[in-house]
mmCIF file of C-alpha atoms and ligand atoms in Angstrom:
data_model
loop_
_atom_site.group_PDB
_atom_site.id
_atom_site.type_symbol
_atom_site.label_atom_id
_atom_site.label_comp_id
_atom_site.label_asym_id
_atom_site.label_seq_id
_atom_site.Cartn_x
_atom_site.Cartn_y
_atom_site.Cartn_z
ATOM 1 C CA MET A 170 -4.085 13.324 21.840
ATOM 2 C CA HIS A 171 -4.017 12.849 18.440
ATOM 3 C CA THR A 172 -5.875 14.103 15.922
ATOM 4 C CA ILE A 173 -6.828 11.645 13.057
ATOM 5 C CA THR A 174 -8.500 11.792 9.864
ATOM 6 C CA LEU A 175 -11.060 8.873 9.866
ATOM 7 C CA ILE A 176 -12.477 8.455 6.144
ATOM 8 C CA PRO A 177 -14.984 5.722 6.542
ATOM 9 C CA GLY A 178 -14.804 5.080 2.588
ATOM 10 C CA ASP A 179 -18.378 3.259 1.368
ATOM 11 C CA GLY A 180 -18.961 -0.646 0.611
ATOM 12 C CA ILE A 181 -17.776 -2.700 3.522
ATOM 13 C CA GLY A 182 -15.730 0.781 4.479
ATOM 14 C CA PRO A 183 -18.037 2.029 7.436
ATOM 15 C CA GLU A 184 -18.161 -1.351 9.153
ATOM 16 C CA ILE A 185 -14.475 -2.065 9.147
ATOM 17 C CA SER A 186 -13.798 1.353 10.201
ATOM 18 C CA GLU A 187 -15.789 1.079 12.869
ATOM 19 C CA ALA A 188 -14.817 -2.156 14.028
ATOM 20 C CA MET A 189 -11.313 -0.486 13.678
ATOM 21 C CA ARG A 190 -11.745 2.287 15.679
ATOM 22 C CA ARG A 191 -13.602 0.527 18.172
ATOM 23 C CA VAL A 192 -10.248 -1.324 18.987
ATOM 24 C CA VAL A 193 -7.770 1.258 19.013
ATOM 25 C CA GLU A 194 -9.789 3.236 21.277
ATOM 26 C CA SER A 195 -9.956 -0.500 23.458
ATOM 27 C CA THR A 196 -5.923 0.462 23.898
ATOM 28 C CA GLY A 197 -6.483 4.091 25.765
ATOM 29 C CA VAL A 198 -4.839 6.012 23.739
ATOM 30 C CA LYS A 199 -6.262 9.197 23.006
ATOM 31 C CA ILE A 200 -7.572 10.112 19.445
ATOM 32 C CA ASP A 201 -9.523 12.877 18.251
ATOM 33 C CA TRP A 202 -10.915 11.488 15.103
ATOM 34 C CA ASP A 203 -11.802 13.900 12.039
ATOM 35 C CA VAL A 204 -14.738 11.918 10.536
ATOM 36 C CA GLN A 205 -14.790 12.806 6.632
ATOM 37 C CA GLU A 206 -16.773 11.852 3.504
ATOM 38 C CA ALA A 207 -14.616 10.419 0.590
ATOM 39 C CA GLY A 208 -16.523 7.831 -2.195
ATOM 40 C CA ALA A 209 -19.980 6.963 -3.795
ATOM 41 C CA ASP A 210 -22.162 9.163 -0.519
ATOM 42 C CA ALA A 211 -19.945 12.666 -1.039
ATOM 43 C CA MET A 212 -20.156 11.955 -5.263
ATOM 44 C CA GLU A 213 -23.918 12.234 -4.380
ATOM 45 C CA LYS A 214 -23.601 14.856 -1.454
ATOM 46 C CA TYR A 215 -20.911 17.115 -3.148
ATOM 47 C CA GLY A 216 -20.324 16.264 -6.759
ATOM 48 C CA THR A 217 -16.776 14.754 -6.168
ATOM 49 C CA PRO A 218 -15.448 11.934 -4.275
ATOM 50 C CA LEU A 219 -12.821 13.647 -2.554
ATOM 51 C CA PRO A 220 -14.013 17.139 -1.695
ATOM 52 C CA GLU A 221 -11.338 19.607 -0.525
ATOM 53 C CA GLN A 222 -12.587 19.521 3.401
ATOM 54 C CA VAL A 223 -11.282 16.164 3.021
ATOM 55 C CA LEU A 224 -7.636 16.994 1.946
ATOM 56 C CA ASP A 225 -7.517 19.972 4.325
ATOM 57 C CA SER A 226 -8.481 17.648 7.253
ATOM 58 C CA ILE A 227 -5.363 15.461 6.343
ATOM 59 C CA ARG A 228 -2.702 18.547 5.631
ATOM 60 C CA LYS A 229 -3.809 19.984 8.644
ATOM 61 C CA ASN A 230 -3.935 16.895 10.980
ATOM 62 C CA LYS A 231 -0.966 14.699 8.620
ATOM 63 C CA ILE A 232 -2.411 11.333 9.539
ATOM 64 C CA ALA A 233 -5.995 9.519 8.543
ATOM 65 C CA ILE A 234 -6.811 6.259 7.951
ATOM 66 C CA LYS A 235 -9.281 5.151 5.240
ATOM 67 C CA GLY A 236 -11.491 2.653 4.857
ATOM 68 C CA PRO A 237 -11.631 1.204 1.284
ATOM 69 C CA VAL A 238 -13.958 3.277 -1.348
ATOM 70 C CA THR A 239 -15.076 2.109 -4.709
ATOM 71 C CA THR A 240 -14.612 3.820 -8.504
ATOM 72 C CA PRO A 241 -16.651 2.680 -11.037
ATOM 73 C CA ILE A 242 -15.335 1.368 -13.560
ATOM 74 C CA GLY A 243 -15.288 3.674 -16.612
ATOM 75 C CA SER A 244 -17.643 6.136 -14.589
ATOM 76 C CA GLY A 245 -14.849 9.586 -15.434
ATOM 77 C CA PHE A 246 -14.957 8.910 -11.663
ATOM 78 C CA ARG A 247 -11.834 10.053 -10.419
ATOM 79 C CA SER A 248 -9.935 7.272 -8.478
ATOM 80 C CA VAL A 249 -10.063 8.501 -4.285
ATOM 81 C CA ASN A 250 -6.752 6.400 -3.617
ATOM 82 C CA VAL A 251 -5.144 7.479 -6.490
ATOM 83 C CA ALA A 252 -6.020 11.542 -6.144
ATOM 84 C CA LEU A 253 -5.038 11.206 -2.171
ATOM 85 C CA ARG A 254 -1.080 10.403 -3.101
ATOM 86 C CA LYS A 255 -0.700 12.734 -5.905
ATOM 87 C CA GLU A 256 -2.254 15.760 -3.865
ATOM 88 C CA LEU A 257 -0.537 14.875 -0.800
ATOM 89 C CA ASP A 258 2.700 13.654 -2.817
ATOM 90 C CA LEU A 259 2.624 9.826 -0.783
ATOM 91 C CA TYR A 260 4.773 8.546 -2.626
ATOM 92 C CA VAL A 261 5.609 5.370 -0.207
ATOM 93 C CA ASN A 262 3.655 2.562 -0.311
ATOM 94 C CA LEU A 263 4.254 -0.121 2.535
ATOM 95 C CA ARG A 264 3.381 -3.394 2.774
ATOM 96 C CA PRO A 265 4.291 -5.718 5.462
ATOM 97 C CA CYS A 266 3.147 -9.534 4.317
ATOM 98 C CA TYR A 267 3.553 -11.628 6.899
ATOM 99 C CA SER A 268 2.285 -15.466 8.103
ATOM 100 C CA LEU A 269 0.011 -15.306 10.715
ATOM 101 C CA LYS A 270 -1.422 -18.855 12.883
ATOM 102 C CA GLY A 271 -4.632 -19.577 11.587
ATOM 103 C CA VAL A 272 -5.222 -18.790 8.159
ATOM 104 C CA LYS A 273 -5.203 -20.475 5.769
ATOM 105 C CA SER A 274 -2.024 -20.501 3.356
ATOM 106 C CA ARG A 275 0.997 -22.233 1.350
ATOM 107 C CA TYR A 276 3.647 -21.172 3.033
ATOM 108 C CA GLU A 277 4.364 -20.335 6.638
ATOM 109 C CA ASP A 278 6.612 -17.856 8.797
ATOM 110 C CA ILE A 279 6.516 -15.314 5.490
ATOM 111 C CA ASP A 280 7.962 -12.411 6.824
ATOM 112 C CA LEU A 281 8.623 -9.719 4.234
ATOM 113 C CA VAL A 282 7.979 -5.820 3.779
ATOM 114 C CA ILE A 283 7.475 -4.599 0.127
ATOM 115 C CA VAL A 284 8.556 -0.790 -0.034
ATOM 116 C CA ARG A 285 7.238 0.614 -3.460
ATOM 117 C CA GLU A 286 7.429 3.568 -5.321
ATOM 118 C CA ASN A 287 4.041 5.804 -5.709
ATOM 119 C CA THR A 288 4.291 8.556 -7.897
ATOM 120 C CA GLU A 289 6.395 7.605 -10.731
ATOM 121 C CA ASP A 290 6.677 4.950 -13.658
ATOM 122 C CA LEU A 291 3.809 3.797 -15.669
ATOM 123 C CA TYR A 292 1.887 4.994 -13.013
ATOM 124 C CA ALA A 293 2.635 8.640 -13.967
ATOM 125 C CA GLY A 294 -0.689 8.765 -16.163
ATOM 126 C CA ILE A 295 1.086 10.060 -18.954
ATOM 127 C CA GLU A 296 -0.451 8.441 -21.830
ATOM 128 C CA PHE A 297 -1.568 8.703 -25.941
ATOM 129 C CA GLU A 298 -4.038 7.058 -27.631
ATOM 130 C CA GLU A 299 -3.311 5.253 -30.536
ATOM 131 C CA GLY A 300 -4.283 7.180 -33.334
ATOM 132 C CA SER A 301 -4.490 10.760 -31.794
ATOM 133 C CA LYS A 302 -2.422 13.375 -32.759
ATOM 134 C CA GLU A 303 -0.439 13.418 -30.077
ATOM 135 C CA ALA A 304 0.570 10.121 -30.663
ATOM 136 C CA LYS A 305 1.471 10.943 -33.765
ATOM 137 C CA GLU A 306 3.718 13.891 -32.890
ATOM 138 C CA LEU A 307 5.539 12.051 -30.193
ATOM 139 C CA ILE A 308 5.714 9.068 -32.786
ATOM 140 C CA ASP A 309 7.453 11.573 -35.668
ATOM 141 C CA PHE A 310 9.539 13.216 -33.228
ATOM 142 C CA LEU A 311 10.749 9.923 -31.654
ATOM 143 C CA LYS A 312 11.356 8.155 -35.161
ATOM 144 C CA ALA A 313 13.522 11.739 -36.239
ATOM 145 C CA ARG A 314 16.161 10.926 -33.247
ATOM 146 C CA GLY A 315 16.221 7.214 -34.726
ATOM 147 C CA ALA A 316 14.000 5.183 -32.633
ATOM 148 C CA LYS A 317 12.510 2.262 -34.547
ATOM 149 C CA ILE A 318 9.251 2.052 -34.060
ATOM 150 C CA ARG A 319 7.566 -0.690 -35.815
ATOM 151 C CA PHE A 320 3.886 -0.321 -35.922
ATOM 152 C CA GLU A 321 2.810 3.406 -35.861
ATOM 153 C CA ASP A 322 -0.945 2.475 -34.439
ATOM 154 C CA ALA A 323 0.847 2.565 -31.298
ATOM 155 C CA GLY A 324 -0.697 3.694 -27.832
ATOM 156 C CA ILE A 325 1.876 5.227 -25.614
ATOM 157 C CA SER A 326 2.515 4.778 -22.391
ATOM 158 C CA ILE A 327 5.719 7.418 -20.489
ATOM 159 C CA LYS A 328 7.643 5.436 -17.823
ATOM 160 C CA PRO A 329 9.316 8.400 -15.823
ATOM 161 C CA ILE A 330 11.794 7.270 -12.807
ATOM 162 C CA SER A 331 14.108 9.849 -11.837
ATOM 163 C CA ILE A 332 16.881 10.058 -9.332
ATOM 164 C CA THR A 333 14.963 12.187 -7.176
ATOM 165 C CA GLY A 334 11.926 9.613 -7.130
ATOM 166 C CA SER A 335 14.647 6.698 -6.366
ATOM 167 C CA GLU A 336 16.523 8.614 -3.788
ATOM 168 C CA ARG A 337 13.609 9.434 -1.641
ATOM 169 C CA ILE A 338 12.220 5.629 -1.996
ATOM 170 C CA VAL A 339 15.238 3.719 -1.830
ATOM 171 C CA ARG A 340 16.375 6.196 1.057
ATOM 172 C CA PHE A 341 13.004 5.354 2.749
ATOM 173 C CA ALA A 342 13.535 1.427 2.578
ATOM 174 C CA TYR A 343 16.673 2.064 4.175
ATOM 175 C CA GLU A 344 15.827 3.960 7.080
ATOM 176 C CA TYR A 345 12.550 1.960 7.770
ATOM 177 C CA ALA A 346 14.971 -1.750 7.887
ATOM 178 C CA ARG A 347 17.023 0.113 10.163
ATOM 179 C CA ARG A 348 14.781 1.325 12.399
ATOM 180 C CA GLU A 349 12.464 -1.879 12.343
ATOM 181 C CA GLY A 350 15.592 -4.456 13.129
ATOM 182 C CA ARG A 351 15.959 -5.061 9.859
ATOM 183 C CA LYS A 352 18.426 -6.727 8.035
ATOM 184 C CA LYS A 353 18.611 -6.887 4.108
ATOM 185 C CA VAL A 354 17.396 -4.590 1.344
ATOM 186 C CA THR A 355 16.686 -5.900 -2.077
ATOM 187 C CA ALA A 356 15.986 -3.573 -4.925
ATOM 188 C CA VAL A 357 13.864 -4.844 -7.819
ATOM 189 C CA HIS A 358 14.473 -4.137 -11.332
ATOM 190 C CA LYS A 359 14.714 -4.700 -14.806
ATOM 191 C CA ALA A 360 18.027 -2.630 -15.479
ATOM 192 C CA ASN A 361 19.059 -5.315 -18.330
ATOM 193 C CA ILE A 362 16.446 -3.793 -20.622
ATOM 194 C CA MET A 363 15.275 -0.569 -19.111
ATOM 195 C CA LYS A 364 18.964 1.196 -18.733
ATOM 196 C CA HIS A 365 17.642 4.301 -18.535
ATOM 197 C CA SER A 366 14.975 4.102 -16.132
ATOM 198 C CA ASP A 367 15.409 0.755 -14.435
ATOM 199 C CA GLY A 368 19.104 1.263 -14.712
ATOM 200 C CA LEU A 369 18.875 4.760 -12.953
ATOM 201 C CA PHE A 370 16.429 2.659 -10.214
ATOM 202 C CA LEU A 371 19.475 -0.142 -10.015
ATOM 203 C CA ARG A 372 22.453 2.767 -9.745
ATOM 204 C CA VAL A 373 20.438 5.060 -7.293
ATOM 205 C CA ALA A 374 19.681 1.798 -5.023
ATOM 206 C CA ASN A 375 23.441 0.805 -4.812
ATOM 207 C CA GLU A 376 24.487 4.420 -4.131
ATOM 208 C CA VAL A 377 22.096 4.836 -1.159
ATOM 209 C CA GLY A 378 22.412 1.744 0.210
ATOM 210 C CA ALA A 379 26.122 1.880 0.140
ATOM 211 C CA LYS A 380 25.033 4.928 3.127
ATOM 212 C CA TYR A 381 24.080 1.935 4.691
ATOM 213 C CA PRO A 382 27.075 -0.347 5.658
ATOM 214 C CA ASP A 383 24.489 -1.984 8.940
ATOM 215 C CA ILE A 384 22.307 -3.573 6.263
ATOM 216 C CA GLU A 385 22.999 -5.404 3.314
ATOM 217 C CA THR A 386 21.999 -4.883 0.082
ATOM 218 C CA GLU A 387 21.465 -6.791 -2.874
ATOM 219 C CA ASP A 388 19.327 -6.456 -6.078
ATOM 220 C CA ARG A 389 17.478 -8.865 -8.456
ATOM 221 C CA ILE A 390 15.540 -8.798 -11.606
ATOM 222 C CA VAL A 391 12.057 -8.859 -11.246
ATOM 223 C CA ASP A 392 10.899 -11.716 -13.322
ATOM 224 C CA ASN A 393 13.150 -13.671 -11.196
ATOM 225 C CA MET A 394 12.390 -12.472 -8.367
ATOM 226 C CA CYS A 395 8.518 -13.879 -8.453
ATOM 227 C CA MET A 396 10.168 -16.974 -9.055
ATOM 228 C CA GLN A 397 12.407 -16.598 -5.889
ATOM 229 C CA LEU A 398 9.502 -15.575 -3.971
ATOM 230 C CA VAL A 399 7.261 -19.011 -4.193
ATOM 231 C CA GLN A 400 10.660 -20.865 -3.864
ATOM 232 C CA LYS A 401 12.420 -19.306 -1.033
ATOM 233 C CA PRO A 402 10.275 -16.301 0.067
ATOM 234 C CA GLU A 403 13.028 -17.062 3.061
ATOM 235 C CA LEU A 404 15.738 -15.519 1.808
ATOM 236 C CA TYR A 405 13.984 -12.132 1.519
ATOM 237 C CA ASP A 406 13.786 -9.031 3.676
ATOM 238 C CA VAL A 407 12.551 -5.614 2.767
ATOM 239 C CA LEU A 408 12.234 -5.509 -1.228
ATOM 240 C CA VAL A 409 12.144 -1.782 -2.398
ATOM 241 C CA CYS A 410 10.319 -1.275 -5.820
ATOM 242 C CA PRO A 411 9.657 0.637 -8.418
ATOM 243 C CA ASN A 412 5.551 1.609 -9.069
ATOM 244 C CA LEU A 413 4.543 -1.013 -11.267
ATOM 245 C CA TYR A 414 6.570 -4.382 -10.211
ATOM 246 C CA GLY A 415 6.122 -2.619 -6.266
ATOM 247 C CA ASP A 416 2.309 -3.231 -7.435
ATOM 248 C CA ILE A 417 2.374 -6.578 -9.223
ATOM 249 C CA LEU A 418 4.672 -7.984 -6.369
ATOM 250 C CA SER A 419 2.450 -6.784 -3.266
ATOM 251 C CA ASP A 420 -0.449 -9.163 -4.619
ATOM 252 C CA LEU A 421 2.066 -11.969 -5.221
ATOM 253 C CA CYS A 422 3.378 -11.789 -1.685
ATOM 254 C CA SER A 423 -0.635 -10.837 -0.484
ATOM 255 C CA GLY A 424 -1.045 -14.429 -1.744
ATOM 256 C CA LEU A 425 1.995 -16.190 -0.035
ATOM 257 C CA ILE A 426 0.139 -14.985 3.382
ATOM 258 C CA GLY A 427 -3.410 -16.104 2.384
ATOM 259 C CA GLY A 428 -5.260 -13.272 0.819
ATOM 260 C CA LEU A 429 -6.515 -9.803 0.740
ATOM 261 C CA GLY A 430 -8.415 -9.761 4.451
ATOM 262 C CA MET A 431 -5.541 -9.972 6.387
ATOM 263 C CA ALA A 432 -3.515 -6.934 4.133
ATOM 264 C CA PRO A 433 -2.308 -3.813 5.967
ATOM 265 C CA SER A 434 -0.720 -0.812 3.709
ATOM 266 C CA ALA A 435 0.142 2.635 4.368
ATOM 267 C CA ASN A 436 0.891 5.312 2.288
ATOM 268 C CA ILE A 437 3.296 7.967 3.204
ATOM 269 C CA GLY A 438 4.619 11.019 2.228
ATOM 270 C CA GLU A 439 7.300 13.530 3.537
ATOM 271 C CA GLU A 440 4.557 14.900 5.530
ATOM 272 C CA HIS A 441 1.515 12.987 5.526
ATOM 273 C CA ALA A 442 0.776 9.219 6.096
ATOM 274 C CA VAL A 443 -2.721 7.705 4.989
ATOM 275 C CA PHE A 444 -3.404 4.535 6.051
ATOM 276 C CA GLU A 445 -5.721 1.720 4.868
ATOM 277 C CA SER A 446 -6.251 -1.906 4.036
ATOM 278 C CA VAL A 447 -5.297 -3.747 0.791
ATOM 279 C CA HIS A 448 -8.370 -5.038 -0.331
ATOM 280 C CA GLY A 449 -11.446 -2.791 -2.127
ATOM 281 C CA SER A 450 -14.517 -2.016 -0.790
ATOM 282 C CA ALA A 451 -16.809 -5.482 -1.670
ATOM 283 C CA PRO A 452 -19.947 -4.243 -2.294
ATOM 284 C CA LYS A 453 -21.825 -7.161 -2.213
ATOM 285 C CA TYR A 454 -20.495 -7.856 1.041
ATOM 286 C CA ALA A 455 -21.736 -3.599 2.613
ATOM 287 C CA GLY A 456 -24.302 -3.870 5.025
ATOM 288 C CA GLN A 457 -23.660 -7.347 6.473
ATOM 289 C CA ASN A 458 -21.644 -7.431 9.449
ATOM 290 C CA LYS A 459 -19.754 -10.133 7.464
ATOM 291 C CA VAL A 460 -16.527 -9.078 6.191
ATOM 292 C CA ASN A 461 -13.306 -9.787 8.084
ATOM 293 C CA PRO A 462 -11.709 -6.273 9.423
ATOM 294 C CA SER A 463 -8.371 -7.380 10.525
ATOM 295 C CA ALA A 464 -7.014 -5.583 7.187
ATOM 296 C CA LEU A 465 -7.993 -2.447 8.893
ATOM 297 C CA ILE A 466 -7.018 -3.220 11.991
ATOM 298 C CA LEU A 467 -3.860 -4.006 10.938
ATOM 299 C CA SER A 468 -3.281 -1.144 9.359
ATOM 300 C CA SER A 469 -3.874 0.639 12.425
ATOM 301 C CA VAL A 470 -0.837 -1.046 14.340
ATOM 302 C CA LEU A 471 1.363 0.656 11.175
ATOM 303 C CA MET A 472 -0.648 3.964 12.593
ATOM 304 C CA LEU A 473 0.191 3.695 16.002
ATOM 305 C CA HIS A 474 3.803 2.950 15.171
ATOM 306 C CA HIS A 475 3.745 5.556 12.758
ATOM 307 C CA ILE A 476 2.480 8.429 15.523
ATOM 308 C CA GLY A 477 4.819 6.641 18.307
ATOM 309 C CA GLU A 478 2.384 4.888 20.052
ATOM 310 C CA ARG A 479 4.242 1.274 20.091
ATOM 311 C CA GLU A 480 2.546 0.453 22.824
ATOM 312 C CA ALA A 481 -1.040 0.847 21.534
ATOM 313 C CA ALA A 482 0.300 -0.903 18.629
ATOM 314 C CA ASP A 483 2.110 -3.974 19.911
ATOM 315 C CA LYS A 484 -1.690 -4.606 21.959
ATOM 316 C CA VAL A 485 -3.491 -3.828 18.681
ATOM 317 C CA PHE A 486 -1.432 -6.543 16.859
ATOM 318 C CA THR A 487 -0.954 -8.949 19.411
ATOM 319 C CA ALA A 488 -4.872 -9.176 20.308
ATOM 320 C CA THR A 489 -5.812 -9.563 16.351
ATOM 321 C CA ARG A 490 -3.051 -12.361 15.948
ATOM 322 C CA ASP A 491 -4.382 -14.453 19.241
ATOM 323 C CA VAL A 492 -7.858 -14.241 17.766
ATOM 324 C CA VAL A 493 -7.131 -15.354 14.458
ATOM 325 C CA ALA A 494 -5.017 -17.902 15.682
ATOM 326 C CA GLU A 495 -7.798 -19.140 17.880
ATOM 327 C CA GLY A 496 -10.279 -19.284 15.618
ATOM 328 C CA LYS A 497 -13.216 -19.120 17.628
ATOM 329 C CA HIS A 498 -14.058 -16.071 16.818
ATOM 330 C CA VAL A 499 -13.298 -15.365 13.286
ATOM 331 C CA THR A 500 -15.456 -14.378 10.171
ATOM 332 C CA TYR A 501 -15.653 -16.487 7.026
ATOM 333 C CA ASP A 502 -13.047 -15.916 4.949
ATOM 334 C CA LEU A 503 -11.237 -17.292 8.264
ATOM 335 C CA GLY A 504 -12.930 -20.575 8.103
ATOM 336 C CA GLY A 505 -15.622 -18.951 11.256
ATOM 337 C CA THR A 506 -19.186 -17.576 11.348
ATOM 338 C CA ALA A 507 -18.643 -14.306 13.519
ATOM 339 C CA GLY A 508 -19.541 -11.304 11.708
ATOM 340 C CA THR A 509 -17.338 -8.060 11.462
ATOM 341 C CA SER A 510 -18.420 -6.553 14.597
ATOM 342 C CA GLN A 511 -18.254 -9.877 16.735
ATOM 343 C CA MET A 512 -14.479 -10.403 15.421
ATOM 344 C CA ALA A 513 -13.792 -6.637 16.938
ATOM 345 C CA ASP A 514 -15.324 -7.433 19.958
ATOM 346 C CA ALA A 515 -13.294 -10.953 20.474
ATOM 347 C CA ILE A 516 -9.805 -8.440 19.390
ATOM 348 C CA LEU A 517 -11.170 -5.556 21.965
ATOM 349 C CA ASN A 518 -11.933 -7.944 24.841
ATOM 350 C CA LYS A 519 -8.312 -9.432 24.767
ATOM 351 C CA ILE A 520 -6.691 -5.770 24.850
ATOM 352 C CA LEU A 521 -8.826 -4.821 28.153
ATOM 353 C CA SER A 522 -8.479 -8.136 29.593
HETATM 354 P P1 LIG B 709 -12.081 -6.039 -3.209
HETATM 355 O O1 LIG B 709 -10.758 -6.240 -2.232
HETATM 356 O O2 LIG B 709 -13.320 -5.572 -2.618
HETATM 357 O O3 LIG B 709 -12.800 -7.634 -2.956
HETATM 358 C C1 LIG B 709 -13.117 -8.812 -3.630
HETATM 359 C C2 LIG B 709 -13.363 -10.054 -3.131
HETATM 360 O O4 LIG B 709 -12.367 -9.814 -1.871
HETATM 361 C C3 LIG B 709 -14.736 -9.563 -2.584
HETATM 362 O O5 LIG B 709 -15.739 -10.208 -2.997
HETATM 363 C C4 LIG B 709 -14.474 -10.484 -1.085
HETATM 364 O O6 LIG B 709 -14.621 -12.075 -2.072
HETATM 365 C C5 LIG B 709 -13.147 -10.548 -0.938
HETATM 366 N N1 LIG B 709 -12.758 -9.412 0.639
HETATM 367 C C6 LIG B 709 -12.187 -7.983 0.341
HETATM 368 N N2 LIG B 709 -12.460 -7.602 1.769
HETATM 369 C C7 LIG B 709 -12.586 -8.516 2.477
HETATM 370 C C8 LIG B 709 -12.726 -8.873 3.748
HETATM 371 N N3 LIG B 709 -12.367 -7.434 4.833
HETATM 372 N N4 LIG B 709 -12.895 -9.459 4.738
HETATM 373 C C9 LIG B 709 -13.490 -10.951 3.854
HETATM 374 N N5 LIG B 709 -13.203 -11.241 2.688
HETATM 375 C C10 LIG B 709 -12.764 -9.687 1.962
HETATM 376 O O7 LIG B 709 -12.203 -5.976 -4.829
HETATM 377 P P2 LIG B 709 -12.923 -5.745 -5.986
HETATM 378 O O8 LIG B 709 -14.131 -6.416 -6.138
HETATM 379 O O9 LIG B 709 -12.508 -5.907 -7.141
HETATM 380 O O10 LIG B 709 -13.032 -4.172 -5.962
HETATM 381 C C11 LIG B 709 -14.447 -3.184 -5.908
HETATM 382 C C12 LIG B 709 -13.976 -2.036 -4.731
HETATM 383 O O11 LIG B 709 -13.250 -1.158 -4.691
HETATM 384 C C13 LIG B 709 -13.687 -1.302 -6.933
HETATM 385 O O12 LIG B 709 -14.253 -0.133 -7.171
HETATM 386 C C14 LIG B 709 -12.517 -1.160 -6.702
HETATM 387 O O13 LIG B 709 -12.240 -0.208 -7.377
HETATM 388 C C15 LIG B 709 -12.447 -0.664 -4.688
HETATM 389 N N6 LIG B 709 -11.249 -0.612 -4.410
HETATM 390 C C16 LIG B 709 -10.534 0.217 -3.380
HETATM 391 C C17 LIG B 709 -9.897 0.367 -3.055
HETATM 392 C C18 LIG B 709 -8.982 1.023 -1.972
HETATM 393 O O14 LIG B 709 -10.241 2.115 -1.628
HETATM 394 N N7 LIG B 709 -7.803 1.350 -1.146
HETATM 395 C C19 LIG B 709 -8.539 -0.840 -3.275
HETATM 396 C C20 LIG B 709 -8.923 -1.727 -3.870
HETATM 397 C C21 LIG B 709 -10.235 -1.954 -4.964
#
């Protein structure tokens, strides 16, 4: 029996979470779901979108799967997703991108995995507002050390990339490649321009890569990487990226496979892992039994793999793939008329048959 924290989230979150839960349970795998509220409803009830008991539950259970959570713009409402990554030090964002028959896309046979660093880089949250006392002090400090600041009315974001942070993400990428029978890891960077941050990342990537002679190691400058992914995606396998490039390339790769409705992800740390769809809470569709549950169902495949339930993972993946390929019981975004729960029924009926 596994105990897993389930965060339904808000917007379309509860519907797709229920669909995912029914599909996972149909495999026969024994899971005790510890259901926890986060997001808009939790904000109303507890005065915070991420109550402490949610974090306690994940700390105890180690594994969580969550539906999307709305982050209202400009409300001062802290992003639950960013908070979870920070509080639990979930330093890996894993996003497999693969073509599935039945999903409209310009490409076929895409099979890429993005391993994105989740804690450092320009996303570290170290920022100084233009005109603030701190920005001015920082500019004075930098100028005193010979930095050429062209205009003093600059806002500043800091880009920390460490040896420790780079080593652990690159090591994860190689371990993942080895475990999943992948052939090559490509490190993505802009080391020619940012020598002390991306240059460090590249150096560490090469050092770690040398310890895995069974896996091919290469690197690409991020702009060239974008062009190559559009022109020759079949040349790539696992991409390991600092935070910002990983964010951008993940969406580029979601585009290669036909959009967000099918894109799963995992946030993984040394001790904890949180699985979720790449898409958000699509509030305009909330409560309508309309959206595609596949992204969260495919996230549960990653979760089942992670907890060692490979057979159940394979069952869920194969059934989802087949339902999508047949195209009979699929949601509007895949050209069908089925609702969220009907598509889930079709998947679980395949598992049970
Ligand atoms: P979104 O992904 O929620 O929706 C964009 C559009 O994509 C939708 O209008 C819909 O047309 C389509 N779509 C999304 N999911 C779908 C599905 N499962 N099936 C079919 N169509 C689907 O993006 P958004 O509108 O930019 O964000 C809405 C909210 O979600 C925001 O508050 C944002 O902060 C939040 N968000 C949360 C997460 C998360 O919890 N991990 C991730 C991204 C965005």
